[in-house]
Coordinates of C-alpha atoms and ligand atoms in Angstrom, one line a residue:
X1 CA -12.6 12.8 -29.7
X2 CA -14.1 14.8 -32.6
X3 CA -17.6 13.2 -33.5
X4 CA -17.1 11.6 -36.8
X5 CA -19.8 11.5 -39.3
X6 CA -21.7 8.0 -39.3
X7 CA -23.6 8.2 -42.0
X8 CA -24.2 10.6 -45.1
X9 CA -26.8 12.5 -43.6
X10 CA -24.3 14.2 -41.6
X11 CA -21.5 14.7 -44.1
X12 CA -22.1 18.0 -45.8
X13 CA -22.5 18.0 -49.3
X14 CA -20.2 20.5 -50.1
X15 CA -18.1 19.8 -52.5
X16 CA -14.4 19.2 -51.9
X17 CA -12.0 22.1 -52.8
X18 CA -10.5 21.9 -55.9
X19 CA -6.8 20.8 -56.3
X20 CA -7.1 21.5 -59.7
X21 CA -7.5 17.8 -60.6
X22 CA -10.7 17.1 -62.2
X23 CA -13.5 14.8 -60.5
X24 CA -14.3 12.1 -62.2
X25 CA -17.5 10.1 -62.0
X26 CA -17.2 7.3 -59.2
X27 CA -16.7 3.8 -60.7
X28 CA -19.8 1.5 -60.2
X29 CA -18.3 -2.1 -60.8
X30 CA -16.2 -3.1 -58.2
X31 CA -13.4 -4.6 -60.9
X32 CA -12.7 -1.0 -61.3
X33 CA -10.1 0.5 -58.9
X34 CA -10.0 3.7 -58.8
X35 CA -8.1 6.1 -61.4
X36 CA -6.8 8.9 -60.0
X37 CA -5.0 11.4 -61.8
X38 CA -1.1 11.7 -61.6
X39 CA -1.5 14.1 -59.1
X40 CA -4.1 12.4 -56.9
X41 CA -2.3 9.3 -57.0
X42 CA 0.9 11.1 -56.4
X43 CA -0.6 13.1 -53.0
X44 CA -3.1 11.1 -51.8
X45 CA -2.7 7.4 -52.2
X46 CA -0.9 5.4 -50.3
X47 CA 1.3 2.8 -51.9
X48 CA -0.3 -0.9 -51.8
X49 CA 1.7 -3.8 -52.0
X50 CA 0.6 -6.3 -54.5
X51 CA -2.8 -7.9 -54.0
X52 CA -1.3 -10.7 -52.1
X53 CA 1.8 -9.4 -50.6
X54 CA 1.9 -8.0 -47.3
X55 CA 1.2 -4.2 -47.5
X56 CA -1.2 -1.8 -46.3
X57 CA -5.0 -2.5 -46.9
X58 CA -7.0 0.6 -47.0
X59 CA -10.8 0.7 -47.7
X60 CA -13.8 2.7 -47.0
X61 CA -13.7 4.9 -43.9
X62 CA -16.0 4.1 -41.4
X63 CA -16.7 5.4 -38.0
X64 CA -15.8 3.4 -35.0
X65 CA -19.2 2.3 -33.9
X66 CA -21.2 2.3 -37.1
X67 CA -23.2 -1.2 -36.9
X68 CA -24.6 -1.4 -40.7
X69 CA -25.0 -3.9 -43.3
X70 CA -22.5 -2.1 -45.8
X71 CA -20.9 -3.8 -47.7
X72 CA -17.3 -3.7 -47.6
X73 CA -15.1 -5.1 -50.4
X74 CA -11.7 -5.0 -51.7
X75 CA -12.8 -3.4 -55.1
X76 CA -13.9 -0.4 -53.1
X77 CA -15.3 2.5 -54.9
X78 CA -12.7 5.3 -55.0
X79 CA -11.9 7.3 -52.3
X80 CA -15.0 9.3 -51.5
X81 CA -16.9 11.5 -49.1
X82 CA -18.9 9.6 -47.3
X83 CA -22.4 9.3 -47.7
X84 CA -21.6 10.9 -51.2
X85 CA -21.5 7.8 -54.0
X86 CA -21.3 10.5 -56.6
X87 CA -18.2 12.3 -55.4
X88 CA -14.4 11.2 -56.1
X89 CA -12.4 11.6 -53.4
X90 CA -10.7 14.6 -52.9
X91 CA -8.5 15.7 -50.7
X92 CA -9.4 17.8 -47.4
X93 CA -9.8 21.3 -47.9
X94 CA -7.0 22.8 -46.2
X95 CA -7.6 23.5 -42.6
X96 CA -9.1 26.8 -42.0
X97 CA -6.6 28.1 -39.2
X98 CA -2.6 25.9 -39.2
X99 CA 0.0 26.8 -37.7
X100 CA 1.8 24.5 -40.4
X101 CA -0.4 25.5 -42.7
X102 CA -0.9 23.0 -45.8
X103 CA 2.7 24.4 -47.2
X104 CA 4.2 21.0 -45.9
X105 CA 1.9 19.4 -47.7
X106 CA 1.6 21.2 -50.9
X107 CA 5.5 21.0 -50.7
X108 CA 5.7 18.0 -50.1
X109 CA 3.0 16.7 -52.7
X110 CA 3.1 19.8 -55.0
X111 CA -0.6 20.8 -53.9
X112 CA -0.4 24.3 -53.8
X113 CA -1.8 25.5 -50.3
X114 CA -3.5 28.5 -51.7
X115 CA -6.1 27.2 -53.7
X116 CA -9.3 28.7 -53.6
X117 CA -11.8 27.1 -51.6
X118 CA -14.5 26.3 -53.4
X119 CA -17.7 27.4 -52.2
X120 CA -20.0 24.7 -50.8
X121 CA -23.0 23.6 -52.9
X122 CA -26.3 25.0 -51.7
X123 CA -27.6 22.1 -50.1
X124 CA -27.6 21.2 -46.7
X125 CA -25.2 23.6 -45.0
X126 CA -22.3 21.8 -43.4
X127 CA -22.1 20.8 -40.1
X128 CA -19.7 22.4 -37.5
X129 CA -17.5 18.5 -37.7
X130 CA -15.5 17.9 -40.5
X131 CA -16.2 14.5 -42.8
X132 CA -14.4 11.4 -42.2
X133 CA -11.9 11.3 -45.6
X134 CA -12.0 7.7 -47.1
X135 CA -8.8 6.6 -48.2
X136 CA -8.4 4.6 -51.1
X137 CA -9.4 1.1 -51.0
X138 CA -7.2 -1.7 -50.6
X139 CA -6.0 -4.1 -53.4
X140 CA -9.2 -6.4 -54.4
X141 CA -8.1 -9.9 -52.6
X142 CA -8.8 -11.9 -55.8
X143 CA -9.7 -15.2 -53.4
X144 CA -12.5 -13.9 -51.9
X145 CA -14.1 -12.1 -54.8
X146 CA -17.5 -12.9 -53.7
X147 CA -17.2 -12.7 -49.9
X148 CA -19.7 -10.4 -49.0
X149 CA -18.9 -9.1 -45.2
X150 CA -22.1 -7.1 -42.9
X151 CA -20.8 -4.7 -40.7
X152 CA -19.0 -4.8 -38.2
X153 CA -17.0 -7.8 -40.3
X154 CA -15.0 -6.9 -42.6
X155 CA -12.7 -8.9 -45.7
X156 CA -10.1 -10.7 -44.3
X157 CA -6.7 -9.4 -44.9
X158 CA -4.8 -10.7 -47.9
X159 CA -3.6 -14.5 -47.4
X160 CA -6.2 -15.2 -44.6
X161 CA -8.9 -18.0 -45.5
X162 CA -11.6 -16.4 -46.7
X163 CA -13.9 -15.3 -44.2
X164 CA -15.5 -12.2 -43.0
X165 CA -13.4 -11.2 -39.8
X166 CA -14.0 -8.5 -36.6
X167 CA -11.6 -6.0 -36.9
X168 CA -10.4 -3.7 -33.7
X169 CA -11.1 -0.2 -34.4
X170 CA -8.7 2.1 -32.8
X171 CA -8.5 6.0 -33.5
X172 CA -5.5 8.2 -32.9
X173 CA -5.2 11.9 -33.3
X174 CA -1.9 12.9 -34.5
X175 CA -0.5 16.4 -34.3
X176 CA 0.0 16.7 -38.1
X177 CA -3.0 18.2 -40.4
X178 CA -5.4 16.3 -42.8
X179 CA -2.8 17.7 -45.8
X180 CA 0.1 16.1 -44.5
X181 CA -1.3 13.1 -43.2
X182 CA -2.6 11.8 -46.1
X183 CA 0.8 11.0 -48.3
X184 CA 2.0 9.4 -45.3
X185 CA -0.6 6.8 -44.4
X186 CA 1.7 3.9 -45.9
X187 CA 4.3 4.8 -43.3
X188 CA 1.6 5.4 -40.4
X189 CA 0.4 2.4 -41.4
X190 CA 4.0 0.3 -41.2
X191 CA 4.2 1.9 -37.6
X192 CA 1.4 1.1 -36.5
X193 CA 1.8 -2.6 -37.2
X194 CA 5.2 -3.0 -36.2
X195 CA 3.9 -1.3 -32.9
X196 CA 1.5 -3.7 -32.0
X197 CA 3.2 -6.6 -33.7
X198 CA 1.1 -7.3 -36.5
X199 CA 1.8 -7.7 -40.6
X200 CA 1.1 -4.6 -42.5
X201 CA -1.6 -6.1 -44.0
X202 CA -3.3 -6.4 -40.9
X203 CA -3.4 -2.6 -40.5
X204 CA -6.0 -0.9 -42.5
X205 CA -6.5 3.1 -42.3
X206 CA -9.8 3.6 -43.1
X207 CA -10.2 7.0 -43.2
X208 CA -8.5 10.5 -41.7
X209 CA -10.4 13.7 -40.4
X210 CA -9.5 16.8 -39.4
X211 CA -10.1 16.8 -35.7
X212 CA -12.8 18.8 -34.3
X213 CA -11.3 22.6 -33.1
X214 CA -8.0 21.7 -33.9
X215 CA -7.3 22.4 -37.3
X216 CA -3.1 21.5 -36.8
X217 CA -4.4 17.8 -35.7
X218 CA -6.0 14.9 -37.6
X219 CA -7.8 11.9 -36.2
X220 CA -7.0 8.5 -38.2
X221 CA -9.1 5.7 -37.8
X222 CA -7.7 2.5 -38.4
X223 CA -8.8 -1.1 -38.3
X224 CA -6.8 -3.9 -37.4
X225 CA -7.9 -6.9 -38.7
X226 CA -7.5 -10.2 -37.5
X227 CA -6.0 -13.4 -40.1
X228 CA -8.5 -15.4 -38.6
X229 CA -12.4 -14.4 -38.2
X230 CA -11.6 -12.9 -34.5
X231 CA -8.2 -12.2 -32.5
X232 CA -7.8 -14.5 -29.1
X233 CA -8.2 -12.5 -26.3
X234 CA -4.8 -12.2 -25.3
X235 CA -3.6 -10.8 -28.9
X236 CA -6.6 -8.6 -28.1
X237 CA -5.6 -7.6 -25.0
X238 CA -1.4 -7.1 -25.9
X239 CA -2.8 -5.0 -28.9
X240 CA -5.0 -2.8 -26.6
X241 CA -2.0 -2.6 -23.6
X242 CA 0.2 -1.4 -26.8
X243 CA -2.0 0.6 -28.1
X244 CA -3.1 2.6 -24.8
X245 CA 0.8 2.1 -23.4
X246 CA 2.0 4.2 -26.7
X247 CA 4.0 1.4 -27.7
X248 CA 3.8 2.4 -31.3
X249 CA 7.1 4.7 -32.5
X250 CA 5.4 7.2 -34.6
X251 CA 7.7 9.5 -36.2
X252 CA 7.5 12.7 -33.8
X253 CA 8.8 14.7 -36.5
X254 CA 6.7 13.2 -38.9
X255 CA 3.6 12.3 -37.2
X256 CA 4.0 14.8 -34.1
X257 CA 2.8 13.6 -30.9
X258 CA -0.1 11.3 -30.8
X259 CA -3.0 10.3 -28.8
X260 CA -5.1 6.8 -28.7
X261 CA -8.8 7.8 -28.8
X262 CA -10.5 4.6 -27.9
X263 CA -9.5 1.1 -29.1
X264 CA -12.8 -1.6 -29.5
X265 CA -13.2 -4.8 -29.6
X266 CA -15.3 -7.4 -28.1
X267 CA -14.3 -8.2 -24.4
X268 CA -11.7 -5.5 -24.3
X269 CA -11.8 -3.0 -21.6
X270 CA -13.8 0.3 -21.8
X271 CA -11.6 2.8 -23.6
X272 CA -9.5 4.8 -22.7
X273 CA -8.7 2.0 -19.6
X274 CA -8.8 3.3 -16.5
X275 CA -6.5 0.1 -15.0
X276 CA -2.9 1.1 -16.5
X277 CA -1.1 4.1 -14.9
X278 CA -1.5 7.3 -17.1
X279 CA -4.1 6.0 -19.2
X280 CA -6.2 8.5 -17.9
X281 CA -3.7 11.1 -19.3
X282 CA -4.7 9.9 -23.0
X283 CA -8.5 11.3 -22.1
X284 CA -9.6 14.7 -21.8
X285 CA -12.5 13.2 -19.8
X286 CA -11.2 10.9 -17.5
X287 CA -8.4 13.5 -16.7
X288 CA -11.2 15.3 -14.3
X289 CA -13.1 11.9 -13.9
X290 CA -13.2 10.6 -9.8
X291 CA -15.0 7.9 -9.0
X292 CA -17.4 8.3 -6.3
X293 CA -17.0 6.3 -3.1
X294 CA -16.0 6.4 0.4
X295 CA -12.5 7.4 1.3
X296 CA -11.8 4.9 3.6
X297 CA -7.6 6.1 3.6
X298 CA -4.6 4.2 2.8
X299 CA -4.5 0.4 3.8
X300 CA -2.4 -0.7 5.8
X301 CA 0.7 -0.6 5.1
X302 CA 2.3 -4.4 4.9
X303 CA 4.6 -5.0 8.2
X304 CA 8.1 -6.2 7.2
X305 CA 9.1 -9.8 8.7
X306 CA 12.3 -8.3 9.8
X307 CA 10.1 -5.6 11.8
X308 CA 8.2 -8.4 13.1
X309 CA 11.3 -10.2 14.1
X310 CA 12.4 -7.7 16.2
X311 CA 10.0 -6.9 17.7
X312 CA 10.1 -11.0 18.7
X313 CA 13.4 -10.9 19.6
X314 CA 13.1 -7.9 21.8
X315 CA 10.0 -8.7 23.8
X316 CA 11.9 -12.2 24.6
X317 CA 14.9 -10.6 25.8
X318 CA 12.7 -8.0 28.0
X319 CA 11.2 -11.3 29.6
X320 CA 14.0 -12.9 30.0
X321 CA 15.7 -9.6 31.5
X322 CA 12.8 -9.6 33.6
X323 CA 13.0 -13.2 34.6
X324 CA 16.3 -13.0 35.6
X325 CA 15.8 -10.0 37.8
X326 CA 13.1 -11.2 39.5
X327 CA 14.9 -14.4 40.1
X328 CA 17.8 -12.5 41.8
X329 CA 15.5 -10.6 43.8
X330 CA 14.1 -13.4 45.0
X331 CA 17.1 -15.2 45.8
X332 CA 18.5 -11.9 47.1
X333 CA 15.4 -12.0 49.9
X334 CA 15.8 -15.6 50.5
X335 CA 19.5 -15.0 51.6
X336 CA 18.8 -11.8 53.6
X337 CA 16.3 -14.1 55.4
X338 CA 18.6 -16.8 55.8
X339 CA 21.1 -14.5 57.7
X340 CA 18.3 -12.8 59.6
X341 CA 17.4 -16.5 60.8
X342 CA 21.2 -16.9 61.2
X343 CA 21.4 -19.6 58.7
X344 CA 22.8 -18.7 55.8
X345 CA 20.5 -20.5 53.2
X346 CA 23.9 -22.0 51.3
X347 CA 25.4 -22.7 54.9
X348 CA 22.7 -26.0 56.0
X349 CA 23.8 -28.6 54.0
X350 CA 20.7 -31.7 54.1
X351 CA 21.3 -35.0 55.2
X352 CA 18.5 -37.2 54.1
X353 CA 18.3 -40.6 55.9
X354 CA 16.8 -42.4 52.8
X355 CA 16.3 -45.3 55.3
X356 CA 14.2 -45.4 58.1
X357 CA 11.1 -43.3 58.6
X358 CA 13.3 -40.4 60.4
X359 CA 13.7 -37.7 57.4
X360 CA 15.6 -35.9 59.9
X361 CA 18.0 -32.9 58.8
X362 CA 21.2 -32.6 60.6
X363 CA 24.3 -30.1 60.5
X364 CA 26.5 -32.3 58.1
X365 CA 29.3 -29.9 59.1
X366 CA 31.7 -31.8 60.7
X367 CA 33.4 -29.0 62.5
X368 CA 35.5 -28.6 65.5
X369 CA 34.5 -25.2 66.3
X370 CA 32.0 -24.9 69.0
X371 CA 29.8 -23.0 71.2
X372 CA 26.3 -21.4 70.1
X373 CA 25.2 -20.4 66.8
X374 CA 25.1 -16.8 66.2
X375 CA 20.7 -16.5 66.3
X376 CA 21.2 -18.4 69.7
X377 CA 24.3 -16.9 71.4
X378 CA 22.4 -14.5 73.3
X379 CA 19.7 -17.1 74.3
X380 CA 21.9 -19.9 75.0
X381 CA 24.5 -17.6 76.7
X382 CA 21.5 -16.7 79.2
X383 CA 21.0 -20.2 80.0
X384 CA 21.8 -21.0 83.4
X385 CA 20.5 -24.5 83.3
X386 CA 22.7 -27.7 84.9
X387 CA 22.8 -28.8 81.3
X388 CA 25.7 -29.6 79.9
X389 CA 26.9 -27.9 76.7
X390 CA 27.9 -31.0 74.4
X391 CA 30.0 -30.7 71.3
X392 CA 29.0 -32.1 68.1
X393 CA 31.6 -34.4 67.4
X394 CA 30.5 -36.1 71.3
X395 CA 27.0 -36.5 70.3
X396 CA 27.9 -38.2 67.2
X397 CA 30.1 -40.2 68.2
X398 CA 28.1 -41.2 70.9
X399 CA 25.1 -41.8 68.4
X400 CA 27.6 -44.0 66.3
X401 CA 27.2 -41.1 63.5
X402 CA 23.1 -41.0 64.1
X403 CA 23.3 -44.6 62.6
X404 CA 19.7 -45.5 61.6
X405 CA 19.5 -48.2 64.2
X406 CA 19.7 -45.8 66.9
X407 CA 16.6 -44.2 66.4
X408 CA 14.2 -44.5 69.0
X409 CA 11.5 -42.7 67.8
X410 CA 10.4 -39.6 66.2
X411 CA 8.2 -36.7 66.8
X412 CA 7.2 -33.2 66.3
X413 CA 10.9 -31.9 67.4
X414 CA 12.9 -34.3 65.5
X415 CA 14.3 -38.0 65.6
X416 CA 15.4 -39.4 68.7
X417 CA 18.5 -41.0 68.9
X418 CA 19.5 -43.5 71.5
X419 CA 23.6 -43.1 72.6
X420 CA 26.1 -44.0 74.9
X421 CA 28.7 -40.9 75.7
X422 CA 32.0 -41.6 76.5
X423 CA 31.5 -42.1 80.2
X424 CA 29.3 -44.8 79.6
X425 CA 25.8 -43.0 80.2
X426 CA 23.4 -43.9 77.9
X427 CA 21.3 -41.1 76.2
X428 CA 18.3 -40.0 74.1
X429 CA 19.6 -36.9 71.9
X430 CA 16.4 -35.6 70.1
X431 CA 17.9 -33.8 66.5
X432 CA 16.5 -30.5 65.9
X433 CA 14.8 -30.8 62.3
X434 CA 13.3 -27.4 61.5
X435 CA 16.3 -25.0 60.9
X436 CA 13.5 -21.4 61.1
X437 CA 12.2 -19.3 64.0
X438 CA 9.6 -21.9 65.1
X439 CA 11.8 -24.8 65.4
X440 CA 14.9 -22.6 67.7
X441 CA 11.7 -21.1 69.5
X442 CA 10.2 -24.9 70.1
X443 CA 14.2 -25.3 71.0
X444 CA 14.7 -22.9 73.4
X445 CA 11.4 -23.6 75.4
X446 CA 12.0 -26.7 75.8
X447 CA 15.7 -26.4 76.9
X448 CA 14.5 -23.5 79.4
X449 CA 11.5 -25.7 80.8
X450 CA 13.9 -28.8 81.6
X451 CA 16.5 -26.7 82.6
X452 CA 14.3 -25.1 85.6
X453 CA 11.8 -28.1 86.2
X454 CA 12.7 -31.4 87.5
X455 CA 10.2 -33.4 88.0
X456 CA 10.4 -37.8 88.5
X457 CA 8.2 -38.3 85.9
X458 CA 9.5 -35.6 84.0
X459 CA 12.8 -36.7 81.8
X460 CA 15.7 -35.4 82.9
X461 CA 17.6 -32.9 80.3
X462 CA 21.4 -33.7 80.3
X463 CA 22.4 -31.5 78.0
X464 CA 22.5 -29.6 75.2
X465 CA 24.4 -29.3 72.2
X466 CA 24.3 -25.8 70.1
X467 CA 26.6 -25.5 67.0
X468 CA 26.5 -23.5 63.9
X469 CA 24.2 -26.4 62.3
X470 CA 23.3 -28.4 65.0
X471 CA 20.7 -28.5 67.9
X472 CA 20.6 -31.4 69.6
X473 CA 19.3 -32.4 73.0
X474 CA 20.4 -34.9 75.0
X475 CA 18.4 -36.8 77.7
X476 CA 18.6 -39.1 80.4
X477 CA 17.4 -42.5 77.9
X478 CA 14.4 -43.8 79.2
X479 CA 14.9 -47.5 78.6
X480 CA 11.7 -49.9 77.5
X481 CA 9.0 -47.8 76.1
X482 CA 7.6 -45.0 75.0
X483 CA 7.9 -41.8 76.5
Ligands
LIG1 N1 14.3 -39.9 77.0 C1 13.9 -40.8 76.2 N2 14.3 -42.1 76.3 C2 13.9 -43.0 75.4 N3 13.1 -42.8 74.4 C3 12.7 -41.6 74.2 C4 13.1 -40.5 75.1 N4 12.5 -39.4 74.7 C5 11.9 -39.7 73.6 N5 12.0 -41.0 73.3 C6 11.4 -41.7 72.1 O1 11.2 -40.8 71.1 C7 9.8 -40.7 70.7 C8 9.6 -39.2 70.4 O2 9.8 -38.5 71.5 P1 9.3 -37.0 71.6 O3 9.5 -36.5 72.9 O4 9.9 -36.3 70.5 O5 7.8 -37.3 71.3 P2 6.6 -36.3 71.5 O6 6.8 -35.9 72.8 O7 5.5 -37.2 71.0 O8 7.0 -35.3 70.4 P3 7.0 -33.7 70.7 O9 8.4 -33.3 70.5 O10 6.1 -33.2 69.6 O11 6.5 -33.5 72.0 C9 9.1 -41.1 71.9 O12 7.9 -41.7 71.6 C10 10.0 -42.2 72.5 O13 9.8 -43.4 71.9

């Protein structure tokens, strides 16, 4: 941003270059607007709307963060240098180096562009920044003819109650020069309040400069005044998103392109912001700027809820995959065991004698085939034993269908039954209970033992009875008593 003057001790005294209108002495009262020649008025004023109408206020140029008790008012001396009370306003000398050259203006305005400059006075030699230009002042508001407004307040606009208000100081640098910025100032100023949606007499271009190195370029600063003595914050705000966001339409072809140099105002954001995406762009300086701190990387990047989801959904399907296999395998083992015990696991069907205190499991299968289970054929079929071989259907029948009243007792084998076979003897037949390898062992034993020993105290083994779910053996019944 080109340093603008804030005081007269840096404007240079030189005198303004002659545009062949005469100076005339500055006006002291403030009743007196200024007077300006045909041709000044016709190049370098901007039009004003009525006092109280709704029109561009101009006034006395003042840098952005001058803090003075100057007094501003509506019946502003004429346009001036400033610092230089003396001096009518003139307009810029034309810039020393333009590619436009001040032809556009000088055709435009009738100001020819090759007037002589005229040489500076001999005072203090000018400094390498250009003045700030004043425009001309606004219309005097005629309600507030005494306000008297310290810096940084300023008159309120026409129509507002009359009290000093804060304005917000923006400055743009357009790509047009000083020459032909100045007949245009009414329209910048239209634009610029339709761009931030505010009445023209809210928008108040207080003065114009060439900026800094680039001749081609001029940097406006404008005030936008509030109707009340401050804008809310959110006005302020909208006005400084507008502002920094290039919401106002300036004319390219008139204006060119141009650039928001700060905007200020209480409780706004340092300008340029460094929030909104390609504000940095708007600032030579913050272009390079990087803040300093630790580059921790990117964050994490937010998991979608359908990724999630999935992965849910999969993981339960895995287990239940899983589950299932294993479940199969295990019944798959439990089977191949079965058969290696030569009962097929499916095959023993469980009789439970709810009554009673013999839980004793029997083959249920009523069948008519008979002779020795497949895990016992070989055993059994090496039994030479007296025993007799009894079918199934004999020993239940002969045990009334192992009724619950004939059992005689119980033990580590299985329940004993008491009988009567169909030739009249009467019979214990002990029920095999544990269908696995210890129970057939237990079995056989005990069938091989009677079978070879007899003994008068020992019980006499009549037979046996060996089907596919079945083991049964059948005593002499030893009336009276325990065994
Ligand atoms: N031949 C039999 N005559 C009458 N009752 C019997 C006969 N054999 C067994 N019992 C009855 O059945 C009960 C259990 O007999 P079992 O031989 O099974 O008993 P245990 O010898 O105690 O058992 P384990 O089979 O563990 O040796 C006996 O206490 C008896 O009351």
């Amino acid at each position: 941003m080109p340093t603008l003057p804030r005081n007269a001790s840096t404007v240079p005294h030189a005198e303004p270059p002659s545009l062949g209108v005469a100076p005339k002495p500055a006006p002291t009262s403030r009743s007196h607007p200024p007077t300006p020649t045909k041709g000044e008025r016709r190049s370098f004023s901007p039009s004003y709307p009525p006092p109280h109408a709704q029109g561009p206020e101009v006034s006395r140029a003042q840098p952005p963060q001058q803090v003075g008790a100057k007094r501003q008012n509506h019946h502003a001396p004429p346009p001036m240098i400033q610092g230089h009370p003396n001096l009518h306003v003139h307009p810029p000398s034309p810039p020393p180096v333009s590619p436009k050259g001040p032809s556009n203006g000088s055709k435009r305005h009738g100001v020819s562009p090759t007037l002589p400059p005229v040489p500076p006075e001999t005072e203090p030699k000018a400094p390498s920044t250009h003045p700030i230009w004043a425009l001309p002042p606004p219309p005097p508001n005629l309600d507030c003819k005494s306000l008297v407004c310290p810096e940084p307040l300023t008159d309120p606009p026409a129509g507002a109650p009359c009290a000093c208000v804060l304005p917000i100081k923006v400055g743009i640098r357009l790509s047009v020069d000083l020459y032909s910025f100045f007949p245009l100032v009414s329209d910048f100023a239209d634009e610029v309040g339709s761009g931030v949606n505010m009445a023209r007499r809210q928008v108040r271009v207080m003065g114009a400069n060439v900026a800094g190195d680039q001749p081609d370029k001029t940097v406006v600063l404008v005030h936008l005044v509030p109707m009340h003595v401050n804008f809310d914050k959110a006005t302020a705000l909208l006005t400084f998103q507008s502002l920094w966001s290039k919401k106002i339409s300036l004319k390219p072809s008139v204006f060119g392109d141009y650039e928001i140099l700060y905007v200020v105002y209480p409780g706004l954001p340092p300008s340029p912001p460094s929030a909104p995406a390609g504000a940095f762009g708007n600032s030579r300086n913050a272009r390079a700027m990087k803040p300093l701190g630790v580059d921790v990387g990117k964050p994490p990047k937010k998991v979608n809820g359908s990724v999630i989801a999935i992965a849910v959904l999969s993981t339960v399907i895995a287990l239940i995959i899983c589950t299932v296999a294993a479940w199969l395998l295990i019944l798959r083992f439990r089977d191949s065991d079965d058969m290696a015990q030569g009962y097929p696991h499916s095959a023993i069907p469980k009789i439970s004698r709810s009554s009673g205190t013999c839980n004793t499991l029997l083959a249920g299968r009523r069948s008519t085939q008979s002779g020795p289970s497949s895990s016992l054929g070989s055993s059994m079929a090496a039994y030479t034993g007296q025993a007799k071989t009894f079918k199934f259907a004999e020993i239940e029948k002969a045990t009334n269908g192992f009724d619950d009243s004939s059992i005689v007792g119980e033990g580590g084998f299985g329940c004993v039954y008491q009988g009567t076979l169909e030739d009249g003897t009467t019979v214990a037949v002990k029920v095999l209970k544990r269908f696995d390898g210890q129970g057939e062992r237990e079995f056989l034993a005990e069938v091989e033992m009677l079978g070879r020993l007899h003994h008068r105290n020992l019980v006499k083994l009549l037979g046996i009875c060996v089907e596919e779910n079945a083991r049964c053996l059948v005593y002499e019944l030893i009336p009276n008593g325990s065994v």
